Coordinates of C-alpha atoms in Angstrom, one line a residue:
M6 CA -19.3 -8.5 11.7
V7 CA -18.3 -4.9 10.9
K8 CA -20.6 -3.3 13.5
L9 CA -19.1 -5.9 16.1
S10 CA -15.5 -4.9 15.2
F11 CA -16.4 -1.2 15.6
L12 CA -17.9 -1.9 19.0
V13 CA -14.9 -3.8 20.1
L14 CA -12.6 -1.1 19.0
L15 CA -14.7 1.6 20.7
L16 CA -14.6 -0.4 24.0
A17 CA -10.9 -0.8 23.7
G18 CA -10.5 2.9 22.9
A19 CA -12.6 3.9 26.0
A20 CA -10.4 1.6 28.1
L21 CA -7.3 3.1 26.7
I22 CA -8.6 6.6 27.4
I23 CA -9.4 5.7 31.0
A24 CA -6.0 4.0 31.4
T25 CA -4.0 7.0 30.1
G26 CA -5.8 9.4 32.5
D27 CA -4.3 12.8 32.2
N28 CA -2.1 11.8 29.2
P29 CA -3.1 14.3 26.5
F30 CA -2.2 11.9 23.6
G31 CA -4.5 9.1 24.8
A32 CA -7.6 10.5 23.1
P33 CA -5.9 11.3 19.8
L34 CA -4.6 7.9 19.7
V35 CA -8.1 6.4 20.1
I36 CA -9.5 8.8 17.5
G37 CA -6.8 7.7 15.1
L38 CA -7.6 4.0 15.7
I39 CA -11.3 4.6 15.0
A40 CA -10.6 6.6 11.9
I41 CA -8.3 3.7 10.8
A42 CA -11.2 1.2 11.2
A43 CA -13.6 3.4 9.2
L44 CA -11.1 3.9 6.3
V45 CA -10.3 0.2 6.2
V46 CA -14.0 -0.6 5.8
G47 CA -14.2 1.9 2.9
I48 CA -11.1 0.5 1.1
T49 CA -12.3 -3.1 1.4
R50 CA -15.7 -2.4 0.1
P51 CA -15.8 -4.1 -3.4
S52 CA -15.7 -2.0 -6.6
H53 CA -18.5 -4.0 -8.2
R54 CA -21.0 -6.6 -7.5
P55 CA -21.8 -9.6 -9.8
G56 CA -23.6 -8.5 -12.9
D57 CA -22.7 -4.8 -12.5
V58 CA -22.3 -2.9 -15.7
D59 CA -20.9 0.6 -15.3
V60 CA -19.6 1.7 -18.7
L61 CA -19.7 4.8 -20.9
T62 CA -21.1 4.0 -24.4
S63 CA -21.4 5.8 -27.8
T64 CA -21.7 4.5 -31.3
G65 CA -18.8 2.1 -31.9
T66 CA -17.2 2.6 -28.5
I67 CA -17.5 1.1 -24.9
I68 CA -15.3 2.5 -22.1
A69 CA -15.0 0.5 -18.9
R70 CA -13.1 2.4 -16.1
S71 CA -11.7 1.4 -12.8
R72 CA -12.8 3.2 -9.6
R73 CA -10.1 5.6 -8.6
R74 CA -11.7 7.0 -5.5
V75 CA -10.2 4.3 -3.5
I76 CA -6.8 6.1 -4.1
V77 CA -8.0 8.9 -1.9
W78 CA -9.1 6.4 0.8
C79 CA -5.7 4.7 0.7
L80 CA -3.8 8.0 1.0
A81 CA -6.0 9.1 3.9
L82 CA -5.5 5.7 5.6
M83 CA -1.6 6.1 5.3
L84 CA -1.8 9.5 6.6
V85 CA -4.0 8.7 9.6
A86 CA -2.0 5.5 10.4
A87 CA 1.2 7.5 10.3
A88 CA -0.3 10.2 12.6
T89 CA -1.6 7.4 15.0
C90 CA 1.9 5.9 15.2
I91 CA 3.2 9.4 16.2
A92 CA 0.5 9.8 18.8
Y93 CA 1.4 6.4 20.3
F94 CA 5.1 7.3 20.8
L95 CA 4.2 10.7 22.2
A96 CA 1.7 9.1 24.6
L97 CA 4.4 6.6 25.5
D98 CA 7.0 9.3 26.3
F99 CA 4.5 11.4 28.4
P100 CA 5.1 11.1 32.1
G101 CA 3.1 8.1 33.2
G102 CA 3.2 6.7 29.6
I103 CA 0.6 4.1 28.6
P104 CA 0.1 1.4 31.2
G105 CA 0.5 -2.2 30.2
N106 CA 2.6 -3.9 27.5
R107 CA -0.3 -4.8 25.4
S108 CA -0.6 -1.2 24.3
A109 CA 2.0 -2.2 21.6
G110 CA -0.8 -3.8 19.8
F111 CA -2.3 -0.5 18.9
L112 CA 1.1 0.4 17.3
L113 CA 1.2 -2.8 15.3
I114 CA -2.3 -2.3 14.1
A115 CA -1.4 1.2 12.8
I116 CA 1.8 -0.1 11.1
G117 CA -0.1 -3.1 9.6
C118 CA -2.9 -0.7 8.2
F119 CA -0.3 1.7 6.7
C120 CA 1.2 -1.3 4.9
Y121 CA -2.2 -2.5 3.8
A122 CA -3.1 1.0 2.4
A123 CA 0.2 1.1 0.5
W124 CA -0.6 -2.3 -1.0
R125 CA -4.1 -1.4 -2.0
L126 CA -2.9 1.9 -3.3
I127 CA -0.6 0.1 -5.8
G128 CA -3.6 -1.9 -7.0
A129 CA -5.9 1.1 -7.3
V130 CA -3.2 3.0 -9.5
T131 CA -2.5 0.1 -11.7
S132 CA -6.0 -1.1 -12.2
T133 CA -7.0 -1.3 -15.9
D134 CA -9.3 0.9 -18.0
L135 CA -10.6 -0.6 -21.2
R136 CA -11.9 1.0 -24.3
L137 CA -13.5 -1.2 -26.9
D138 CA -13.9 0.0 -30.5
A139 CA -13.6 -1.3 -34.1
E140 CA -9.8 -1.7 -33.8
G141 CA -9.6 -3.8 -30.6
V142 CA -9.2 -3.4 -26.9
H143 CA -7.3 -0.3 -25.7
I144 CA -5.8 -1.0 -22.3
S145 CA -4.4 1.8 -20.0
S146 CA -4.1 3.0 -16.4
P147 CA -2.6 6.1 -14.7
V148 CA 0.8 4.4 -14.7
R149 CA 0.5 2.5 -18.0
R150 CA 0.8 3.7 -21.5
T151 CA -2.2 2.8 -23.7
R152 CA -1.8 -0.6 -25.4
L153 CA -3.9 -1.7 -28.3
I154 CA -4.7 -5.3 -28.8
E155 CA -6.4 -5.9 -32.1
W156 CA -9.4 -8.3 -32.1
D157 CA -8.0 -10.6 -34.5
D158 CA -5.0 -11.2 -32.2
I159 CA -7.3 -12.3 -29.2
M160 CA -8.0 -16.0 -29.0
L161 CA -9.6 -16.2 -25.5
T162 CA -10.0 -14.2 -22.3
T163 CA -9.4 -15.7 -18.9
G164 CA -8.3 -14.5 -15.5
T165 CA -9.7 -14.0 -12.0
E166 CA -11.6 -11.2 -10.3
S167 CA -8.4 -9.3 -9.9
H168 CA -6.6 -9.9 -13.2
L169 CA -7.7 -9.9 -16.9
V170 CA -5.6 -12.4 -19.0
L171 CA -5.8 -12.3 -22.8
V172 CA -4.6 -15.4 -24.7
L173 CA -3.2 -14.1 -28.0
S174 CA -2.6 -15.7 -31.3
D175 CA 1.2 -15.5 -30.8
G176 CA 1.1 -17.7 -27.8
T177 CA 1.5 -14.9 -25.2
E178 CA -0.8 -14.3 -22.2
P179 CA -0.5 -10.8 -21.1
S180 CA -2.1 -10.1 -17.7
F181 CA -3.6 -6.8 -16.5
P182 CA -4.7 -5.8 -13.0
F183 CA -8.5 -5.6 -12.8
R184 CA -9.3 -5.5 -9.1
H185 CA -11.0 -2.0 -9.1
Q186 CA -13.0 -2.4 -12.3
A187 CA -16.5 -0.8 -11.8
T188 CA -18.0 -3.4 -14.1
D189 CA -18.1 -7.1 -13.3
P190 CA -15.0 -8.7 -15.1
Q191 CA -17.1 -11.6 -16.3
V192 CA -19.3 -9.1 -18.3
L193 CA -16.2 -7.5 -19.8
R194 CA -14.7 -10.9 -20.6
A195 CA -18.0 -11.9 -22.4
L196 CA -17.9 -8.7 -24.4
I197 CA -14.2 -9.2 -25.4
D198 CA -14.7 -12.9 -26.4
R199 CA -17.8 -12.1 -28.5
C200 CA -16.2 -9.2 -30.4
S201 CA -12.9 -11.1 -30.9
A202 CA -14.7 -14.2 -32.3
F203 CA -17.3 -12.5 -34.4
P204 CA -16.5 -9.5 -36.7
A205 CA -20.3 -8.7 -37.0
A206 CA -20.5 -8.1 -33.3
R207 CA -17.8 -5.4 -33.6
E208 CA -20.1 -3.4 -35.7
R209 CA -22.5 -3.3 -32.8
I210 CA -20.1 -2.1 -30.1
G211 CA -21.9 0.4 -28.0
D212 CA -25.4 0.2 -26.5
M213 CA -26.4 -2.5 -29.0
I214 CA -23.7 -5.1 -28.0
L215 CA -24.7 -4.7 -24.5
G216 CA -28.3 -5.3 -25.4
D217 CA -27.3 -8.3 -27.2
L218 CA -25.9 -9.8 -24.1
L219 CA -29.1 -8.9 -22.0
V220 CA -31.4 -10.4 -24.6
D221 CA -29.1 -13.5 -25.3
A222 CA -28.6 -12.6 -28.9
A223 CA -26.4 -15.0 -31.0
P224 CA -22.6 -14.4 -30.6
D225 CA -22.5 -13.2 -34.2
G226 CA -24.7 -10.3 -33.4
S227 CA -28.0 -11.6 -34.8
L228 CA -31.1 -11.4 -32.6
P229 CA -32.7 -14.4 -30.8
S230 CA -35.4 -16.2 -32.5
G231 CA -37.4 -16.5 -29.2
P232 CA -38.6 -13.8 -26.8
P233 CA -35.7 -12.1 -24.9
T234 CA -34.6 -13.2 -21.6
A235 CA -35.7 -10.8 -18.8
R236 CA -32.8 -9.0 -17.0
K237 CA -32.4 -10.0 -13.4

């Protein structure tokens, strides 16, 4: 589907170059549109796959970070989209302009991609980083001050692929953006649930608790009675 979209865009770009003839802004307009398509593909690429574990571990600590590289992609897309809009208006004002009323679709594409990049940029900046240690879960992001939620306050974790929701003992359910986490959110929820429910598991935070999940150890941190389950 992506390759087909690129092919259609290239054909449309070639047709636009031919149609604009001597218009010097026709080629930059097409280059901008192709660059927009490439950047959109980079931004929409998922930050993790099911089962991914991408964390930093040490004795007593697990750090799960969000991917921030997408911020650069979003800023680049906004810049290219803005430049493409400028190229469109310059091409339109050049003697001979751009033939056909349908050329306005190129402008709408650029404006739409600019807004999309701005929306995804907000998600990338606010996406949550987690640090698990003996105290609890430390939650932070580039625009959020670190918040500590102690283990005994956590009753349950829930949410979606894009949000982590913690059900706390005081009845509140704070929600944290999670879209760009490098680790599968289900794995992180399982870690938080296990450590909040079993104090013994908190003593194994680090490589050991990850190993417990892989070998299907009991939630309280004890090892399985049978042979470990092979990792898929």
